[in-house]
Amino acid sequence: MRAHRITFAALVVAAGLSLTACQNGDDGAAASDPSSASSASAASSSGGGSGSGGSDQDSGKGSAGTGSDGKGTAAPADSGSGSGSGGNGSAPKCTTDGLEITAQDGFIDGDPDGSVVVALTNGSGADCVISGFAGVDLKTNAGDISATRKGEPGDPYTLKNGKEIDFYVSYPLNESGGSGVRITGLVVTPPNETKSVTLAWPGQDSLPVTDGSGSPVLVGPIGSAGQGG
């Protein structure tokens, strides 16, 4: 019996040692198998590549534009020469020969200065573009007096055929009781033209004689006295 117990105990110990050896062998094989590490690394790499970060960067480069400098292509600026106030950049400029120029008294009681309204009517048979200031001179018995520009010119304006546009001329009133400087005519030169038209003066007959400290003769921009176009 004693020999049988010893043999049985020895078998139990041997079986335990054999089981432990098998388990350690499997762990070592897994740790030393390079294919396992490669598979894990590939799975991790594949997961990162399909993330939104990479695709966002790619699409960001695409939407930056097609410029070769990498700064993108901006929308081109409007190259049209817009004529403003209903203007048409393709219409020719208004000329002296194509305009009918008239003047009338625009003084209103109570105003500190006299005023004359000059009307430019397009009689050329086609639309034309006008803007800026007309040249204005008062002819007097003491010599010509050039009007000083006042105000800011508007955008180029398309004056329809048969329509008019106006501007004002202001001048100091002669309230001295003397004869003053007698006005004999009004000379008007349309903007960007050299040909002038001389009109009868519709305002008060004279300007006060001053030492240069009085109000000057002023001219407003085209359209400053209203427009009919």
CSV table of N, CA, C and O in Angstrom, one decimal, residues 140-188:
chain,number,residue,atom,x,y,z
A,140,THR,N,-19.1,141.0,-67.1
A,140,THR,CA,-19.5,142.3,-66.4
A,140,THR,C,-18.7,143.5,-67.1
A,140,THR,O,-17.8,143.3,-67.9
A,141,ASN,N,-19.1,144.7,-66.7
A,141,ASN,CA,-18.5,145.8,-67.2
A,141,ASN,C,-17.1,146.0,-66.6
A,141,ASN,O,-16.3,146.9,-67.1
A,142,ALA,N,-16.8,145.2,-65.7
A,142,ALA,CA,-15.4,145.3,-65.1
A,142,ALA,C,-14.6,144.1,-65.4
A,142,ALA,O,-13.5,143.9,-64.9
A,143,GLY,N,-15.1,143.3,-66.4
A,143,GLY,CA,-14.3,142.1,-66.8
A,143,GLY,C,-15.1,140.8,-66.4
A,143,GLY,O,-16.1,140.8,-65.6
A,144,ASP,N,-14.6,139.7,-66.9
A,144,ASP,CA,-15.2,138.4,-66.6
A,144,ASP,C,-14.9,138.0,-65.1
A,144,ASP,O,-13.8,138.1,-64.6
A,145,ILE,N,-15.9,137.3,-64.5
A,145,ILE,CA,-15.8,136.8,-63.2
A,145,ILE,C,-16.1,135.3,-63.3
A,145,ILE,O,-17.2,134.9,-63.7
A,146,SER,N,-15.1,134.5,-62.9
A,146,SER,CA,-15.3,133.0,-63.0
A,146,SER,C,-15.9,132.5,-61.6
A,146,SER,O,-15.5,132.9,-60.6
A,147,ALA,N,-16.9,131.7,-61.8
A,147,ALA,CA,-17.5,131.1,-60.6
A,147,ALA,C,-16.7,130.1,-59.9
A,147,ALA,O,-15.9,129.3,-60.6
A,148,THR,N,-16.7,130.0,-58.6
A,148,THR,CA,-16.0,129.0,-57.8
A,148,THR,C,-16.9,127.8,-57.6
A,148,THR,O,-18.0,127.9,-57.2
A,149,ARG,N,-16.3,126.6,-57.7
A,149,ARG,CA,-17.0,125.4,-57.5
A,149,ARG,C,-17.4,125.2,-56.1
A,149,ARG,O,-16.5,125.5,-55.2
A,150,LYS,N,-18.6,124.7,-55.8
A,150,LYS,CA,-19.0,124.4,-54.4
A,150,LYS,C,-19.7,123.1,-54.4
A,150,LYS,O,-20.6,122.9,-55.2
A,151,GLY,N,-19.3,122.2,-53.5
A,151,GLY,CA,-20.0,120.9,-53.4
A,151,GLY,C,-19.2,119.8,-54.0
A,151,GLY,O,-18.1,120.0,-54.6
A,152,GLU,N,-19.7,118.6,-53.9
A,152,GLU,CA,-19.1,117.4,-54.5
A,152,GLU,C,-19.8,116.9,-55.7
A,152,GLU,O,-21.0,116.8,-55.6
A,153,PRO,N,-19.1,116.6,-56.8
A,153,PRO,CA,-19.8,116.1,-57.9
A,153,PRO,C,-20.4,114.7,-57.7
A,153,PRO,O,-19.8,113.9,-56.9
A,154,GLY,N,-21.5,114.4,-58.3
A,154,GLY,CA,-22.1,113.1,-58.2
A,154,GLY,C,-21.6,112.1,-59.2
A,154,GLY,O,-20.7,112.5,-60.0
A,155,ASP,N,-22.1,110.9,-59.2
A,155,ASP,CA,-21.6,109.9,-60.2
A,155,ASP,C,-22.1,110.3,-61.6
A,155,ASP,O,-23.0,111.1,-61.7
A,156,PRO,N,-21.4,109.8,-62.6
A,156,PRO,CA,-21.8,110.1,-64.0
A,156,PRO,C,-23.3,109.7,-64.1
A,156,PRO,O,-23.8,108.7,-63.7
A,157,TYR,N,-24.0,110.6,-64.8
A,157,TYR,CA,-25.5,110.5,-65.0
A,157,TYR,C,-25.8,110.4,-66.5
A,157,TYR,O,-25.3,111.1,-67.3
A,158,THR,N,-26.7,109.4,-66.8
A,158,THR,CA,-27.1,109.2,-68.2
A,158,THR,C,-28.3,110.1,-68.4
A,158,THR,O,-29.4,109.9,-67.8
A,159,LEU,N,-28.1,111.1,-69.2
A,159,LEU,CA,-29.2,112.1,-69.6
A,159,LEU,C,-29.9,111.5,-70.8
A,159,LEU,O,-29.4,111.5,-71.9
A,160,LYS,N,-31.2,111.1,-70.6
A,160,LYS,CA,-32.0,110.6,-71.7
A,160,LYS,C,-32.2,111.7,-72.7
A,160,LYS,O,-32.3,112.9,-72.4
A,161,ASN,N,-32.4,111.2,-73.9
A,161,ASN,CA,-32.7,112.2,-75.0
A,161,ASN,C,-34.0,112.9,-74.7
A,161,ASN,O,-35.0,112.3,-74.4
A,162,GLY,N,-34.0,114.2,-74.8
A,162,GLY,CA,-35.1,115.0,-74.5
A,162,GLY,C,-35.3,115.5,-73.1
A,162,GLY,O,-36.2,116.2,-72.8
A,163,LYS,N,-34.5,114.9,-72.2
A,163,LYS,CA,-34.6,115.2,-70.8
A,163,LYS,C,-33.6,116.3,-70.4
A,163,LYS,O,-32.6,116.6,-71.1
A,164,GLU,N,-33.8,116.9,-69.2
A,164,GLU,CA,-32.9,118.0,-68.7
A,164,GLU,C,-32.3,117.7,-67.4
A,164,GLU,O,-32.9,116.9,-66.6
A,165,ILE,N,-31.2,118.3,-67.1
A,165,ILE,CA,-30.6,118.2,-65.8
A,165,ILE,C,-30.1,119.7,-65.5
A,165,ILE,O,-29.7,120.4,-66.4
A,166,ASP,N,-30.2,120.1,-64.2
A,166,ASP,CA,-29.9,121.4,-63.9
A,166,ASP,C,-28.7,121.6,-62.9
A,166,ASP,O,-28.4,120.6,-62.2
A,167,PHE,N,-28.2,122.8,-62.8
A,167,PHE,CA,-27.3,123.2,-61.7
A,167,PHE,C,-27.5,124.6,-61.4
A,167,PHE,O,-28.2,125.4,-62.1
A,168,TYR,N,-27.0,125.0,-60.2
A,168,TYR,CA,-27.3,126.4,-59.8
A,168,TYR,C,-26.0,127.3,-59.9
A,168,TYR,O,-24.9,126.8,-59.8
A,169,VAL,N,-26.3,128.6,-60.0
A,169,VAL,CA,-25.2,129.6,-59.8
A,169,VAL,C,-25.7,130.6,-58.8
A,169,VAL,O,-26.8,131.1,-58.9
A,170,SER,N,-24.9,130.8,-57.8
A,170,SER,CA,-25.3,131.8,-56.7
A,170,SER,C,-24.3,133.0,-56.8
A,170,SER,O,-23.2,132.8,-57.2
A,171,TYR,N,-24.8,134.1,-56.4
A,171,TYR,CA,-24.1,135.4,-56.4
A,171,TYR,C,-24.5,136.3,-55.3
A,171,TYR,O,-25.6,136.2,-54.9
A,172,PRO,N,-23.6,137.2,-54.9
A,172,PRO,CA,-24.0,138.1,-53.8
A,172,PRO,C,-25.0,139.2,-54.4
A,172,PRO,O,-24.9,139.7,-55.5
A,173,LEU,N,-25.9,139.6,-53.5
A,173,LEU,CA,-26.9,140.6,-53.9
A,173,LEU,C,-26.3,142.0,-53.7
A,173,LEU,O,-25.6,142.2,-52.7
A,174,ASN,N,-26.6,142.9,-54.6
A,174,ASN,CA,-26.2,144.3,-54.5
A,174,ASN,C,-27.2,145.1,-53.7
A,174,ASN,O,-28.2,145.5,-54.2
A,175,GLU,N,-27.0,145.2,-52.4
A,175,GLU,CA,-27.9,145.9,-51.5
A,175,GLU,C,-27.3,147.3,-51.0
A,175,GLU,O,-27.7,147.8,-50.0
A,176,SER,N,-26.3,147.7,-51.8
A,176,SER,CA,-25.6,148.9,-51.3
A,176,SER,C,-26.3,150.2,-51.8
A,176,SER,O,-26.0,151.3,-51.2
A,177,GLY,N,-27.2,150.1,-52.7
A,177,GLY,CA,-27.9,151.3,-53.2
A,177,GLY,C,-27.2,151.9,-54.4
A,177,GLY,O,-27.7,152.7,-55.1
A,178,GLY,N,-25.9,151.5,-54.6
A,178,GLY,CA,-25.2,152.0,-55.8
A,178,GLY,C,-25.3,151.1,-57.0
A,178,GLY,O,-26.1,150.1,-57.0
A,179,SER,N,-24.7,151.6,-58.1
A,179,SER,CA,-24.8,150.8,-59.3
A,179,SER,C,-24.1,149.5,-59.3
A,179,SER,O,-24.5,148.6,-60.0
A,180,GLY,N,-23.1,149.4,-58.5
A,180,GLY,CA,-22.3,148.1,-58.4
A,180,GLY,C,-21.6,147.8,-59.7
A,180,GLY,O,-21.3,148.6,-60.6
A,181,VAL,N,-21.4,146.5,-59.9
A,181,VAL,CA,-20.7,145.9,-61.1
A,181,VAL,C,-21.8,145.3,-61.9
A,181,VAL,O,-22.5,144.4,-61.5
A,182,ARG,N,-22.0,145.9,-63.1
A,182,ARG,CA,-23.1,145.5,-64.0
A,182,ARG,C,-22.8,144.2,-64.7
A,182,ARG,O,-21.8,144.0,-65.3
A,183,ILE,N,-23.8,143.2,-64.6
A,183,ILE,CA,-23.6,141.9,-65.3
A,183,ILE,C,-24.2,142.0,-66.7
A,183,ILE,O,-25.4,142.4,-66.8
A,184,THR,N,-23.5,141.6,-67.7
A,184,THR,CA,-23.9,141.7,-69.0
A,184,THR,C,-24.2,140.4,-69.7
A,184,THR,O,-24.7,140.3,-70.8
A,185,GLY,N,-23.8,139.3,-69.1
A,185,GLY,CA,-24.0,138.0,-69.8
A,185,GLY,C,-23.5,136.8,-68.9
A,185,GLY,O,-22.8,137.0,-67.9
A,186,LEU,N,-23.9,135.6,-69.2
A,186,LEU,CA,-23.6,134.4,-68.6
A,186,LEU,C,-23.0,133.4,-69.6
A,186,LEU,O,-23.6,133.1,-70.6
A,187,VAL,N,-21.8,133.0,-69.3
A,187,VAL,CA,-21.1,132.1,-70.2
A,187,VAL,C,-21.0,130.7,-69.6
A,187,VAL,O,-20.5,130.5,-68.4
A,188,VAL,N,-21.5,129.7,-70.3
A,188,VAL,CA,-21.6,128.3,-69.7
A,188,VAL,C,-20.8,127.4,-70.6
A,188,VAL,O,-21.0,127.3,-71.9
